[in-house]
GROMACS .gro file of N, CA and C in nm:
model
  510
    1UNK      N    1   4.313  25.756  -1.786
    1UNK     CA    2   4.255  25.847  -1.690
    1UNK      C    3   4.118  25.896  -1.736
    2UNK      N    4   4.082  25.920  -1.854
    2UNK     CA    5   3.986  25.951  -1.878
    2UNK      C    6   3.859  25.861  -1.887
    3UNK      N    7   3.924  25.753  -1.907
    3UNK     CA    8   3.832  25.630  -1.886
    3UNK      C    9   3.755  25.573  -1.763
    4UNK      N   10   3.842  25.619  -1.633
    4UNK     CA   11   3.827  25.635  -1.529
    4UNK      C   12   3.710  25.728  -1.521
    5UNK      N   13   3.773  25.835  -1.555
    5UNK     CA   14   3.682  25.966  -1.504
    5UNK      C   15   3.531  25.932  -1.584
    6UNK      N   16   3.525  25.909  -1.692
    6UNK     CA   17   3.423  25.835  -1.768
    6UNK      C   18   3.359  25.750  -1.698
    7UNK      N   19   3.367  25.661  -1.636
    7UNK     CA   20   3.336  25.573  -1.567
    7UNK      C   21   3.246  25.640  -1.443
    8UNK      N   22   3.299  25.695  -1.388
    8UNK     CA   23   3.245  25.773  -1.247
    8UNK      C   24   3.164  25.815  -1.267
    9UNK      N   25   3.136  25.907  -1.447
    9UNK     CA   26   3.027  26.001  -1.420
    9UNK      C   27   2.941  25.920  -1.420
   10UNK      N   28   2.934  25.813  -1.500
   10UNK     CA   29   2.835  25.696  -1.577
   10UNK      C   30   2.731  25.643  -1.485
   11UNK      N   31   2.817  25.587  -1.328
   11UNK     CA   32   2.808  25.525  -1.183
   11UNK      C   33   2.720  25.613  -1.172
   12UNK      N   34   2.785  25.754  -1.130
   12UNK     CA   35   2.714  25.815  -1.067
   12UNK      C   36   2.539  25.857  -1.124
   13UNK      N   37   2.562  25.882  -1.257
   13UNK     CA   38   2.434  25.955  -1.311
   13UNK      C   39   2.337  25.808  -1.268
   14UNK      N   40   2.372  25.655  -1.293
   14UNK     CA   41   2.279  25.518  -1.303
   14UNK      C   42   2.260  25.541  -1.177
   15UNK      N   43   2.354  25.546  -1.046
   15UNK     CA   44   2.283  25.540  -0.907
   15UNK      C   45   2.193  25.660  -0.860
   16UNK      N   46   2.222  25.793  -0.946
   16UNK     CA   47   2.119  25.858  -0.895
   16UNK      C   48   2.001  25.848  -0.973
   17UNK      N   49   2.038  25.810  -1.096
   17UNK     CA   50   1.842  25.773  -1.154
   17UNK      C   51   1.730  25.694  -1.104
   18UNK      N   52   1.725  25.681  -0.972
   18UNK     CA   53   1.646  25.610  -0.873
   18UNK      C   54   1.492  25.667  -0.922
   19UNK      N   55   1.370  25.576  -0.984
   19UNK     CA   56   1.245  25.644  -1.002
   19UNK      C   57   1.178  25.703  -0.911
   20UNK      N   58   1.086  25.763  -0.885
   20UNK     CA   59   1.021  25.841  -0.786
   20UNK      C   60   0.950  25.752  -0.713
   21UNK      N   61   0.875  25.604  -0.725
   21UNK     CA   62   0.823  25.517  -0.636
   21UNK      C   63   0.900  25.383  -0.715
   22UNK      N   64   0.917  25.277  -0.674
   22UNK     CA   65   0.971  25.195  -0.659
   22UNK      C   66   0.851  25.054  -0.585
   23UNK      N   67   0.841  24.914  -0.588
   23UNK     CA   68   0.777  24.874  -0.565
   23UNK      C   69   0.801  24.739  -0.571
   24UNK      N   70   0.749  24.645  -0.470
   24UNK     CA   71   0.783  24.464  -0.491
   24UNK      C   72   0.739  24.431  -0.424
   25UNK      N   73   0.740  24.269  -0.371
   25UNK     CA   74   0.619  24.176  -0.303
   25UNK      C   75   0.700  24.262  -0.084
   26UNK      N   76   0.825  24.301  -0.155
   26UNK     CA   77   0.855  24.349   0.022
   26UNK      C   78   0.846  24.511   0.057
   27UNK      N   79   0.802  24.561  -0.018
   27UNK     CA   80   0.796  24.679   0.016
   27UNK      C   81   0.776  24.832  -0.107
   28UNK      N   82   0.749  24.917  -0.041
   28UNK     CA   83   0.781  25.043  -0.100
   28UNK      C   84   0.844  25.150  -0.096
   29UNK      N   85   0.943  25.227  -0.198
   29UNK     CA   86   0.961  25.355  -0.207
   29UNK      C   87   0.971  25.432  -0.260
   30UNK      N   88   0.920  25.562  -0.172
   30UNK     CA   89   0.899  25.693  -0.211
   30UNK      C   90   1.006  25.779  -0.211
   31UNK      N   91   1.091  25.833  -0.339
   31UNK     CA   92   1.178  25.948  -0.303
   31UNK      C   93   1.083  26.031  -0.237
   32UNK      N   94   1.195  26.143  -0.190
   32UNK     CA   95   1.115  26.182  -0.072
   32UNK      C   96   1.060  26.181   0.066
   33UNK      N   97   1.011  26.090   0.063
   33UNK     CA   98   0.965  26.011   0.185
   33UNK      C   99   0.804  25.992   0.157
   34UNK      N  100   0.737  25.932   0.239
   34UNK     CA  101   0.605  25.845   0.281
   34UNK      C  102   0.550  25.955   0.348
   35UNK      N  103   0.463  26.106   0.314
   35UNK     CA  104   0.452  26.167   0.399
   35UNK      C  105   0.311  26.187   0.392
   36UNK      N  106   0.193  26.099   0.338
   36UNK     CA  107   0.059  26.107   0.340
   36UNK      C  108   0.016  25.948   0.367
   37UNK      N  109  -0.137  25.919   0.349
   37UNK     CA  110  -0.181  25.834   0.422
   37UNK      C  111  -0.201  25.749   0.285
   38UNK      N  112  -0.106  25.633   0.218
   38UNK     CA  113  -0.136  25.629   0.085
   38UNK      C  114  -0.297  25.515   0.156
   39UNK      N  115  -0.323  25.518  -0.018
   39UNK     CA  116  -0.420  25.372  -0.031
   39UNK      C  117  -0.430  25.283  -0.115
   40UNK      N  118  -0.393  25.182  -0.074
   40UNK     CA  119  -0.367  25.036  -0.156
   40UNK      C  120  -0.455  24.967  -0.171
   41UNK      N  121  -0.536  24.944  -0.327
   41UNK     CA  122  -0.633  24.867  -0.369
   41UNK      C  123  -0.597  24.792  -0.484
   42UNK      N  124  -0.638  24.638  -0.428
   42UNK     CA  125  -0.669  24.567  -0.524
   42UNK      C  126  -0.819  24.542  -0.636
   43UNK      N  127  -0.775  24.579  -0.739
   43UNK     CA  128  -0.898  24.597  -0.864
   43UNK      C  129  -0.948  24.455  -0.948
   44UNK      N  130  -1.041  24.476  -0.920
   44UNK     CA  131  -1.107  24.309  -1.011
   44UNK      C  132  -1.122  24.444  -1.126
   45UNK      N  133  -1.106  24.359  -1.254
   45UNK     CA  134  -1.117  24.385  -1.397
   45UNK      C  135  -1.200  24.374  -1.475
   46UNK      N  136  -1.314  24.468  -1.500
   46UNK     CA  137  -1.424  24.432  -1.563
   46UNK      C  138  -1.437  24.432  -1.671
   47UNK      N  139  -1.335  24.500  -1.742
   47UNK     CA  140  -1.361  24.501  -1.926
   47UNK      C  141  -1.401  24.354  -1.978
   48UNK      N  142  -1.450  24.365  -2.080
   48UNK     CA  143  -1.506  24.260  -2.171
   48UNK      C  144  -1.371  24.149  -2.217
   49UNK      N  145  -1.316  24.268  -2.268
   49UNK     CA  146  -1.195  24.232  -2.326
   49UNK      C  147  -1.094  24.246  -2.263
   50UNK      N  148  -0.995  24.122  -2.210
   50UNK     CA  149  -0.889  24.163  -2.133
   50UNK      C  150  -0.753  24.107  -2.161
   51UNK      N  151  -0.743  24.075  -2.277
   51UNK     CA  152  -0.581  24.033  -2.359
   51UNK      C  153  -0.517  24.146  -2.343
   52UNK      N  154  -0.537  24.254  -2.336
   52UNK     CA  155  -0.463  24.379  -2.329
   52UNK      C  156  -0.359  24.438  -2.148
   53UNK      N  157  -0.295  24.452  -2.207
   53UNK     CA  158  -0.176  24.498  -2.066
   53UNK      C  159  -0.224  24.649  -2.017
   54UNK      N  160  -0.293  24.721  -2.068
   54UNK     CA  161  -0.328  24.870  -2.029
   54UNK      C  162  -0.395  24.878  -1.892
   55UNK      N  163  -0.413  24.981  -1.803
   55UNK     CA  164  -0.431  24.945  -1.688
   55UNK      C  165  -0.644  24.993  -1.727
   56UNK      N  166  -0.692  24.899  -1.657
   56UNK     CA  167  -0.852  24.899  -1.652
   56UNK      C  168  -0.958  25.012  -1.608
   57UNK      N  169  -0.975  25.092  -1.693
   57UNK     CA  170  -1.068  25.188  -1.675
   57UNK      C  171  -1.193  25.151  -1.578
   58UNK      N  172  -1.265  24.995  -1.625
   58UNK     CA  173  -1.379  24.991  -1.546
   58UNK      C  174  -1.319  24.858  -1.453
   59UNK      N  175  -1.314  24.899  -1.359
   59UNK     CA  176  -1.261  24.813  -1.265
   59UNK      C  177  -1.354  24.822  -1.133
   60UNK      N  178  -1.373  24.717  -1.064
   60UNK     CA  179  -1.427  24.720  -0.915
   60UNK      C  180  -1.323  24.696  -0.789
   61UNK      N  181  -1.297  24.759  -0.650
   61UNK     CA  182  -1.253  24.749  -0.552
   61UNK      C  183  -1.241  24.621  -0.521
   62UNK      N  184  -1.185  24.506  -0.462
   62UNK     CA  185  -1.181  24.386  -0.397
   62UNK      C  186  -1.116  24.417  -0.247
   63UNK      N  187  -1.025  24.455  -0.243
   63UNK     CA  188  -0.987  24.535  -0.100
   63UNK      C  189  -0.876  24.648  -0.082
   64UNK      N  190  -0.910  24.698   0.023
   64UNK     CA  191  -0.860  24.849   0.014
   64UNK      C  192  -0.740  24.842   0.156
   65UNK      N  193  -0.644  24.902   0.147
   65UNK     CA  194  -0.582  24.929   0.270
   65UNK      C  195  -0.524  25.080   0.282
   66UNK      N  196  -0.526  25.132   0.416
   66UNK     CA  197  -0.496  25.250   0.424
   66UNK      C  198  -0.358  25.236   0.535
   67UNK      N  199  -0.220  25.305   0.481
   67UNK     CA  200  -0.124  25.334   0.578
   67UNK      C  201  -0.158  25.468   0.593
   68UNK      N  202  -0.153  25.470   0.777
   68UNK     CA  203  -0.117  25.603   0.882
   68UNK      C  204   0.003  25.607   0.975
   69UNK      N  205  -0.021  25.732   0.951
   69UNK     CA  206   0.093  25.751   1.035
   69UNK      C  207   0.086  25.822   1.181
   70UNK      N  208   0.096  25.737   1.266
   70UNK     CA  209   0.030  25.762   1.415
   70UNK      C  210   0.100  25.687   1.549
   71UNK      N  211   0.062  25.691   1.651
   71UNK     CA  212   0.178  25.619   1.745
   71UNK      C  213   0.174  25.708   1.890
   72UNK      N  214   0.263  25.669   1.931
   72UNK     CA  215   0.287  25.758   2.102
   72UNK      C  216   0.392  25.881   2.051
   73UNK      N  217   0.324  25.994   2.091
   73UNK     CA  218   0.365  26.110   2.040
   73UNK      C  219   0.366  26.177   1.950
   74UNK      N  220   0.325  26.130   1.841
   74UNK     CA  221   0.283  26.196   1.671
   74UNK      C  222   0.151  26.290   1.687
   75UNK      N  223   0.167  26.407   1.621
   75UNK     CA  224   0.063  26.509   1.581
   75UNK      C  225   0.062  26.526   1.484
   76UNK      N  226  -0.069  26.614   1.418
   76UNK     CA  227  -0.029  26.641   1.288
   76UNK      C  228  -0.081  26.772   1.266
   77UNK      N  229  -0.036  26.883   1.201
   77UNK     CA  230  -0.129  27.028   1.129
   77UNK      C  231  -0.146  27.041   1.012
   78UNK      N  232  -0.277  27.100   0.953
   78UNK     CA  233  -0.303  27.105   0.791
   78UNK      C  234  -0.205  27.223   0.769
   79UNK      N  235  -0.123  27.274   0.657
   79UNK     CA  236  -0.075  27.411   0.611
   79UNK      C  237  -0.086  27.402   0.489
   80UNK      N  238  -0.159  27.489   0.441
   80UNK     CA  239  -0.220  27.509   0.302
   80UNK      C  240  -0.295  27.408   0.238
   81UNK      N  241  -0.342  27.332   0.317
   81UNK     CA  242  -0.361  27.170   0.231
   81UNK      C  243  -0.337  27.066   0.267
   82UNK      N  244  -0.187  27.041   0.345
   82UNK     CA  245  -0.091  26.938   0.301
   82UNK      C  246  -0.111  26.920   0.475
   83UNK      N  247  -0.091  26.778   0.509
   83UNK     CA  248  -0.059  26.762   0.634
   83UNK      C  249   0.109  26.722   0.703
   84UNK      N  250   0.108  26.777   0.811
   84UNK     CA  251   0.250  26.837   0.835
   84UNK      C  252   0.250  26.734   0.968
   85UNK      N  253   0.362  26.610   0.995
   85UNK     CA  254   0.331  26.522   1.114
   85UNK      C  255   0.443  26.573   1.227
   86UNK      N  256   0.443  26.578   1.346
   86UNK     CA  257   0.516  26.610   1.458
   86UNK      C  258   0.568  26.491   1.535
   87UNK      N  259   0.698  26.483   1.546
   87UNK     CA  260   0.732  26.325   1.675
   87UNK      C  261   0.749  26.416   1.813
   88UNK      N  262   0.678  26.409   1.895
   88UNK     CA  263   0.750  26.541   2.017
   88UNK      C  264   0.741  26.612   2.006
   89UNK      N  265   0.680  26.709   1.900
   89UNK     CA  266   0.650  26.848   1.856
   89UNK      C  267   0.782  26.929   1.830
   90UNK      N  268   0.832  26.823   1.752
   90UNK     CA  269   0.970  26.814   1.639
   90UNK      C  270   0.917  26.733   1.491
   91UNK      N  271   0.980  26.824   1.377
   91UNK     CA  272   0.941  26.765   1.262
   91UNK      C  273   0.962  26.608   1.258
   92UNK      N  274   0.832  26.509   1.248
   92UNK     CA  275   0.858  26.407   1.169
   92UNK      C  276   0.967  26.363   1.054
   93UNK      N  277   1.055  26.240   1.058
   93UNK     CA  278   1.107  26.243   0.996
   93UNK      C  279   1.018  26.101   0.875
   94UNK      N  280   1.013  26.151   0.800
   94UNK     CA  281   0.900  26.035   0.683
   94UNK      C  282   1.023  25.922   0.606
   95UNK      N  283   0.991  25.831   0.607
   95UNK     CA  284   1.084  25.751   0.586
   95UNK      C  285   1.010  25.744   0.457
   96UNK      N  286   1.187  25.677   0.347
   96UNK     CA  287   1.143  25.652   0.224
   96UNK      C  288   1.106  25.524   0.204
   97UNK      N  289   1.111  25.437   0.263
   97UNK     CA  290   1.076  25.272   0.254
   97UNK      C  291   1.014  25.203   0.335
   98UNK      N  292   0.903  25.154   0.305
   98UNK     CA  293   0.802  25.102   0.393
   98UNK      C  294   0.846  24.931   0.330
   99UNK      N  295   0.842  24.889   0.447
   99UNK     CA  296   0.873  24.748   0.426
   99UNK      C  297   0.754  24.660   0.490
  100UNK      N  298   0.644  24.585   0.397
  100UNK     CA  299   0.498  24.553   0.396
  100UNK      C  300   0.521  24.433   0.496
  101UNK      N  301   0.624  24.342   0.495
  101UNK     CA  302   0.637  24.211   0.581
  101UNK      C  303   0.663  24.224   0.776
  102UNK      N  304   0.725  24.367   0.771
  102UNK     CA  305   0.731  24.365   0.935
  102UNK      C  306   0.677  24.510   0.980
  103UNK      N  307   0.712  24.539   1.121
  103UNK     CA  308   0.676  24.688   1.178
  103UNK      C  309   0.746  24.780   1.104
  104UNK      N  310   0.699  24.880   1.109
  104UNK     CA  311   0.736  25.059   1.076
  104UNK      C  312   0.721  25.118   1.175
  105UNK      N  313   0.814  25.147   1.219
  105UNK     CA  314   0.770  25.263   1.346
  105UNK      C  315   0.698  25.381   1.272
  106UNK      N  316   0.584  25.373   1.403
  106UNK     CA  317   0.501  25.555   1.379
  106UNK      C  318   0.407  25.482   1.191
  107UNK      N  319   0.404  25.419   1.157
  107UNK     CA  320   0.343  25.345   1.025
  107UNK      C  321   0.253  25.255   1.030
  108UNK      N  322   0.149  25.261   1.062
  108UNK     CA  323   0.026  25.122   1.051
  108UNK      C  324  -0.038  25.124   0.925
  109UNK      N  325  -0.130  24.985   0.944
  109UNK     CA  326  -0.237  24.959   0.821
  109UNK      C  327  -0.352  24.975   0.863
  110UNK      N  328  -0.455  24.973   0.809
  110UNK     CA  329  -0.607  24.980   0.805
  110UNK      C  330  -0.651  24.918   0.734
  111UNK      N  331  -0.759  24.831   0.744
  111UNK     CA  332  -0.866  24.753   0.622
  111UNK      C  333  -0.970  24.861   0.619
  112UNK      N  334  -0.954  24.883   0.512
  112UNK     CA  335  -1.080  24.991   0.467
  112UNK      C  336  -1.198  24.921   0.401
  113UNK      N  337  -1.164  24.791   0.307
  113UNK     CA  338  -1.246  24.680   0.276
  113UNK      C  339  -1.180  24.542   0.229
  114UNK      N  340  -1.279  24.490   0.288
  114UNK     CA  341  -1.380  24.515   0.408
  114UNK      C  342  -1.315  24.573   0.552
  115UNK      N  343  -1.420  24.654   0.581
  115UNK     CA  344  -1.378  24.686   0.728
  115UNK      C  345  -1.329  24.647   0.800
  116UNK      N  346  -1.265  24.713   0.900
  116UNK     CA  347  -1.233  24.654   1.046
  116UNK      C  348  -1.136  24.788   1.117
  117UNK      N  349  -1.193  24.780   1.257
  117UNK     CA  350  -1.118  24.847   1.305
  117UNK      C  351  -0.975  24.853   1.360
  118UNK      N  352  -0.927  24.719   1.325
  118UNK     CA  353  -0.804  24.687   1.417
  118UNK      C  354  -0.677  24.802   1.287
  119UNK      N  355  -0.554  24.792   1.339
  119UNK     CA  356  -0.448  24.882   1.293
  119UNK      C  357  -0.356  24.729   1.294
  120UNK      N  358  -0.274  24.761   1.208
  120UNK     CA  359  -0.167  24.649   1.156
  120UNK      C  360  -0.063  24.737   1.173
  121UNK      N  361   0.034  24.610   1.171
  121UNK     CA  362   0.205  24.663   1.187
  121UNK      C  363   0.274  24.603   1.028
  122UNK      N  364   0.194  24.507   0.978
  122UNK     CA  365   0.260  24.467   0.837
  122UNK      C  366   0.124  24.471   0.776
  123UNK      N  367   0.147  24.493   0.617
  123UNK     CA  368   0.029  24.475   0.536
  123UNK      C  369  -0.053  24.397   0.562
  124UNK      N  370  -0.187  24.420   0.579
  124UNK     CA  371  -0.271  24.316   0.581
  124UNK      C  372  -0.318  24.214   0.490
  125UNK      N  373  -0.313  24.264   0.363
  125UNK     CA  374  -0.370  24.179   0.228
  125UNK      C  375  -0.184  24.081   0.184
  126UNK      N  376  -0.223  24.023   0.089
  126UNK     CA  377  -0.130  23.953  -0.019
  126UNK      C  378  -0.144  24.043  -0.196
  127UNK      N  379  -0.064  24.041  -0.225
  127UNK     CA  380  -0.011  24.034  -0.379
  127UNK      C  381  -0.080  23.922  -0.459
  128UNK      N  382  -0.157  23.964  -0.531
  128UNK     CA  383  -0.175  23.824  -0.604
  128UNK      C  384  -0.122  23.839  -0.728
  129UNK      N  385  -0.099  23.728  -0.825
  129UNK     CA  386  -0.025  23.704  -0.950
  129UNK      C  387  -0.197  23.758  -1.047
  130UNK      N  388  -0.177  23.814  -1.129
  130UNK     CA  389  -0.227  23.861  -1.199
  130UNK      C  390  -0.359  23.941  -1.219
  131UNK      N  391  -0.325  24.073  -1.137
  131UNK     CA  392  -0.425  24.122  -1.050
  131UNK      C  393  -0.360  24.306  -1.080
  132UNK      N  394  -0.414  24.376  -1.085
  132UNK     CA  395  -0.429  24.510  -1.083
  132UNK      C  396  -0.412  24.569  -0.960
  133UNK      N  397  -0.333  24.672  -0.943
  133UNK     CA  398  -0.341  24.719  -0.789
  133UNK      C  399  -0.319  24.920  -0.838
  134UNK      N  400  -0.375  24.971  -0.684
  134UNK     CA  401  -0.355  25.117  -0.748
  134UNK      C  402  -0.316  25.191  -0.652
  135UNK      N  403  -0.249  25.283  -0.605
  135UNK     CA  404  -0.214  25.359  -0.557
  135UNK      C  405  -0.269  25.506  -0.504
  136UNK      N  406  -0.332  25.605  -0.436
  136UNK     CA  407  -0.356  25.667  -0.427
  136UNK      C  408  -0.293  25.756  -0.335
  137UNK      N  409  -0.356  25.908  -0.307
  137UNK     CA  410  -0.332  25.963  -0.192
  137UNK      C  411  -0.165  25.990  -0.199
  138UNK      N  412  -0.051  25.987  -0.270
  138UNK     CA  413   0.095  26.029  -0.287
  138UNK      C  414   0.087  26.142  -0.258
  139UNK      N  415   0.158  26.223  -0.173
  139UNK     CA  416   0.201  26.361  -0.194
  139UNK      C  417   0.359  26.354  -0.240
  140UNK      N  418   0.382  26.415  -0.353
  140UNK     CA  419   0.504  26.420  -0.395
  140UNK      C  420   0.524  26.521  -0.408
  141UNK      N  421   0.648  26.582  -0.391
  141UNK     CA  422   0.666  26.747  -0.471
  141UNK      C  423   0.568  26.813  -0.449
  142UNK      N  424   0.464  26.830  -0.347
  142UNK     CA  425   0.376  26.949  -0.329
  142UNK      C  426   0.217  26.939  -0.465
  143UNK      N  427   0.212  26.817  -0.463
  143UNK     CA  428   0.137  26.750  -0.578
  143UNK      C  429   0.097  26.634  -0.537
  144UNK      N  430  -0.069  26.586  -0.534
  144UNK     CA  431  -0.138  26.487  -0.493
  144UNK      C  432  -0.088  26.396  -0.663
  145UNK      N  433  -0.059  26.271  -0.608
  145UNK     CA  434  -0.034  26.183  -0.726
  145UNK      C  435  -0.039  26.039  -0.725
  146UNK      N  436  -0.064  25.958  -0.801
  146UNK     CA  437  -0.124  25.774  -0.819
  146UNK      C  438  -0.026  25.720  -0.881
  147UNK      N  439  -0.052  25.604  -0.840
  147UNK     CA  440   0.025  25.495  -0.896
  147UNK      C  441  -0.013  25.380  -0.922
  148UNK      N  442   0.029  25.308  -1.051
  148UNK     CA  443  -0.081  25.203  -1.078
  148UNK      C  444   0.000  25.074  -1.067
  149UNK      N  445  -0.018  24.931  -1.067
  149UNK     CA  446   0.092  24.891  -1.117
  149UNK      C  447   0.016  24.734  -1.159
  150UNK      N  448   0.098  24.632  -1.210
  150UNK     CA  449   0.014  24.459  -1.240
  150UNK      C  450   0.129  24.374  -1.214
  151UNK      N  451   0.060  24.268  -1.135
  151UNK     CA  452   0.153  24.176  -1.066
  151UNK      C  453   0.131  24.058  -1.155
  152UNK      N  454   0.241  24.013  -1.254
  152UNK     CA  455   0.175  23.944  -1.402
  152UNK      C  456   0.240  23.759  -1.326
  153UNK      N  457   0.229  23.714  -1.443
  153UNK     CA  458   0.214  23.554  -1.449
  153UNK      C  459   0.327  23.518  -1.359
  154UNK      N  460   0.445  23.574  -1.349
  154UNK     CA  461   0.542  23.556  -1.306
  154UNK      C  462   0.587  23.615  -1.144
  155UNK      N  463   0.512  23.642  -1.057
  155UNK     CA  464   0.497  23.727  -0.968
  155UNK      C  465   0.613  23.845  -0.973
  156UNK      N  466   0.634  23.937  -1.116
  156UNK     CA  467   0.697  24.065  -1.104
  156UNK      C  468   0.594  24.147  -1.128
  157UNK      N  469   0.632  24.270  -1.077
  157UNK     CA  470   0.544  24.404  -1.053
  157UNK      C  471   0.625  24.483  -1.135
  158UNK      N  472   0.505  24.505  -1.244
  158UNK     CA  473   0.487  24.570  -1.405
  158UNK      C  474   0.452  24.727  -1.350
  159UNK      N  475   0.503  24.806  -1.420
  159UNK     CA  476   0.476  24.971  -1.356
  159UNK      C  477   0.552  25.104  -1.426
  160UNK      N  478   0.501  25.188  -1.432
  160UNK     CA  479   0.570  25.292  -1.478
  160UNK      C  480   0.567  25.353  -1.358
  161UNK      N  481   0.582  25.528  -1.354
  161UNK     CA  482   0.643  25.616  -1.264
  161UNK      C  483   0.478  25.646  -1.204
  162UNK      N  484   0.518  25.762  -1.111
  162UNK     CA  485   0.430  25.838  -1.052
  162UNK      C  486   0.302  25.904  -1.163
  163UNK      N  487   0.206  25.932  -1.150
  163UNK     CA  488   0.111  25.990  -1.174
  163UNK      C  489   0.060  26.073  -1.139
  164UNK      N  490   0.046  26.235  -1.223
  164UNK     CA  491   0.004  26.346  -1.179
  164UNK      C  492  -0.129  26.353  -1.138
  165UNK      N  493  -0.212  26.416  -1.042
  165UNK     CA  494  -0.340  26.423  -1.059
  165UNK      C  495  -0.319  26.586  -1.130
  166UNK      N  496  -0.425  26.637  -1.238
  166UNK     CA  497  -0.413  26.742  -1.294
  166UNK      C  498  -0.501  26.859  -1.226
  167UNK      N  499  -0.510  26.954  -1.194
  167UNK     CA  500  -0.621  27.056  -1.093
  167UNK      C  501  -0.610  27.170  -1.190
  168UNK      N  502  -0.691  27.192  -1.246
  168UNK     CA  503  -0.765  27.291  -1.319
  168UNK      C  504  -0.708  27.465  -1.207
  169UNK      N  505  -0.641  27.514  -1.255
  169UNK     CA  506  -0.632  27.661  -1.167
  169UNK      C  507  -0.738  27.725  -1.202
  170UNK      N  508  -0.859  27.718  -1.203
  170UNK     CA  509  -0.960  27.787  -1.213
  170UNK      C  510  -1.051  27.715  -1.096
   0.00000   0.00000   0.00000
């Protein structure tokens, strides 16, 4: 019996250690939910030296994508900062998983670069194998936060957790 009970807690504590973003060639998630406009860039790598796995300080943009969240009936209000979305002028409900290959309701894309005005229903860009990508724009926990991650030789996506941005209270 105790082995049992042992067991359960074990289950339980591994299924709830779910990381705070999550990530792969089909999609993303956010505990929480998806409740800002992230931005997805792929980084060309400029260091001299690049045998190293650390993520690239001097890096250049190659292309940028922006998810919104918009549609027939969505609003949105700033409160304190943070933007607050409406379906019907009923709270939005922000989903935790964006899935990059098909539609999201109330979820589009944007090419930010290069431009264009059109709105997407699935990601616009590809994943490439050994390429830098970054994350921006997260609201988590009441906290703007990044995410970095590298799509290595093997097409898996290399990554640690969320990233604080730090704000000086002064």
């Amino acid at each position: 019996m105790k082995k049992f009970i042992f067991l359960i807690i074990i289950l339980t504590i591994t299924i709830s250690c779910k990381k705070n973003i999550e990530i792969d060639k089909d999609g993303i998630f956010i505990k929480e939910g998806i409740k800002s406009e992230l931005v997805i860039a792929k980084l060309e790598d400029n260091r001299i030296e690049k045998n190293n796995k650390t993520f690239p300080h001097l890096y250049s943009i190659i292309e940028k994508v922006r998810l919104k969240i918009n549609g027939e009936g969505i609003s949105s209000t700033f409160n304190y900062g943070e933007e607050k979305h409406f379906l019907n002028d009923k709270p939005f409900e922000y989903k935790n998983e964006i899935n990059f290959n098909s539609k999201n309701d109330y979820y589009k894309w944007t090419l930010e670069k290069p431009r264009d005005n059109k709105t997407y229903d699935k990601l616009p860009i590809e994943f490439e194998k050994n390429h830098w990508y970054t994350i921006r724009d997260i609201r988590f926990r009441g906290s703007d936060c990044y995410f970095e991650f590298y799509i290595n030789e093997n097409g898996e996506f290399e990554y640690e957790d969320l990233k604080y941005i730090m704000v000086s209270p002064i």
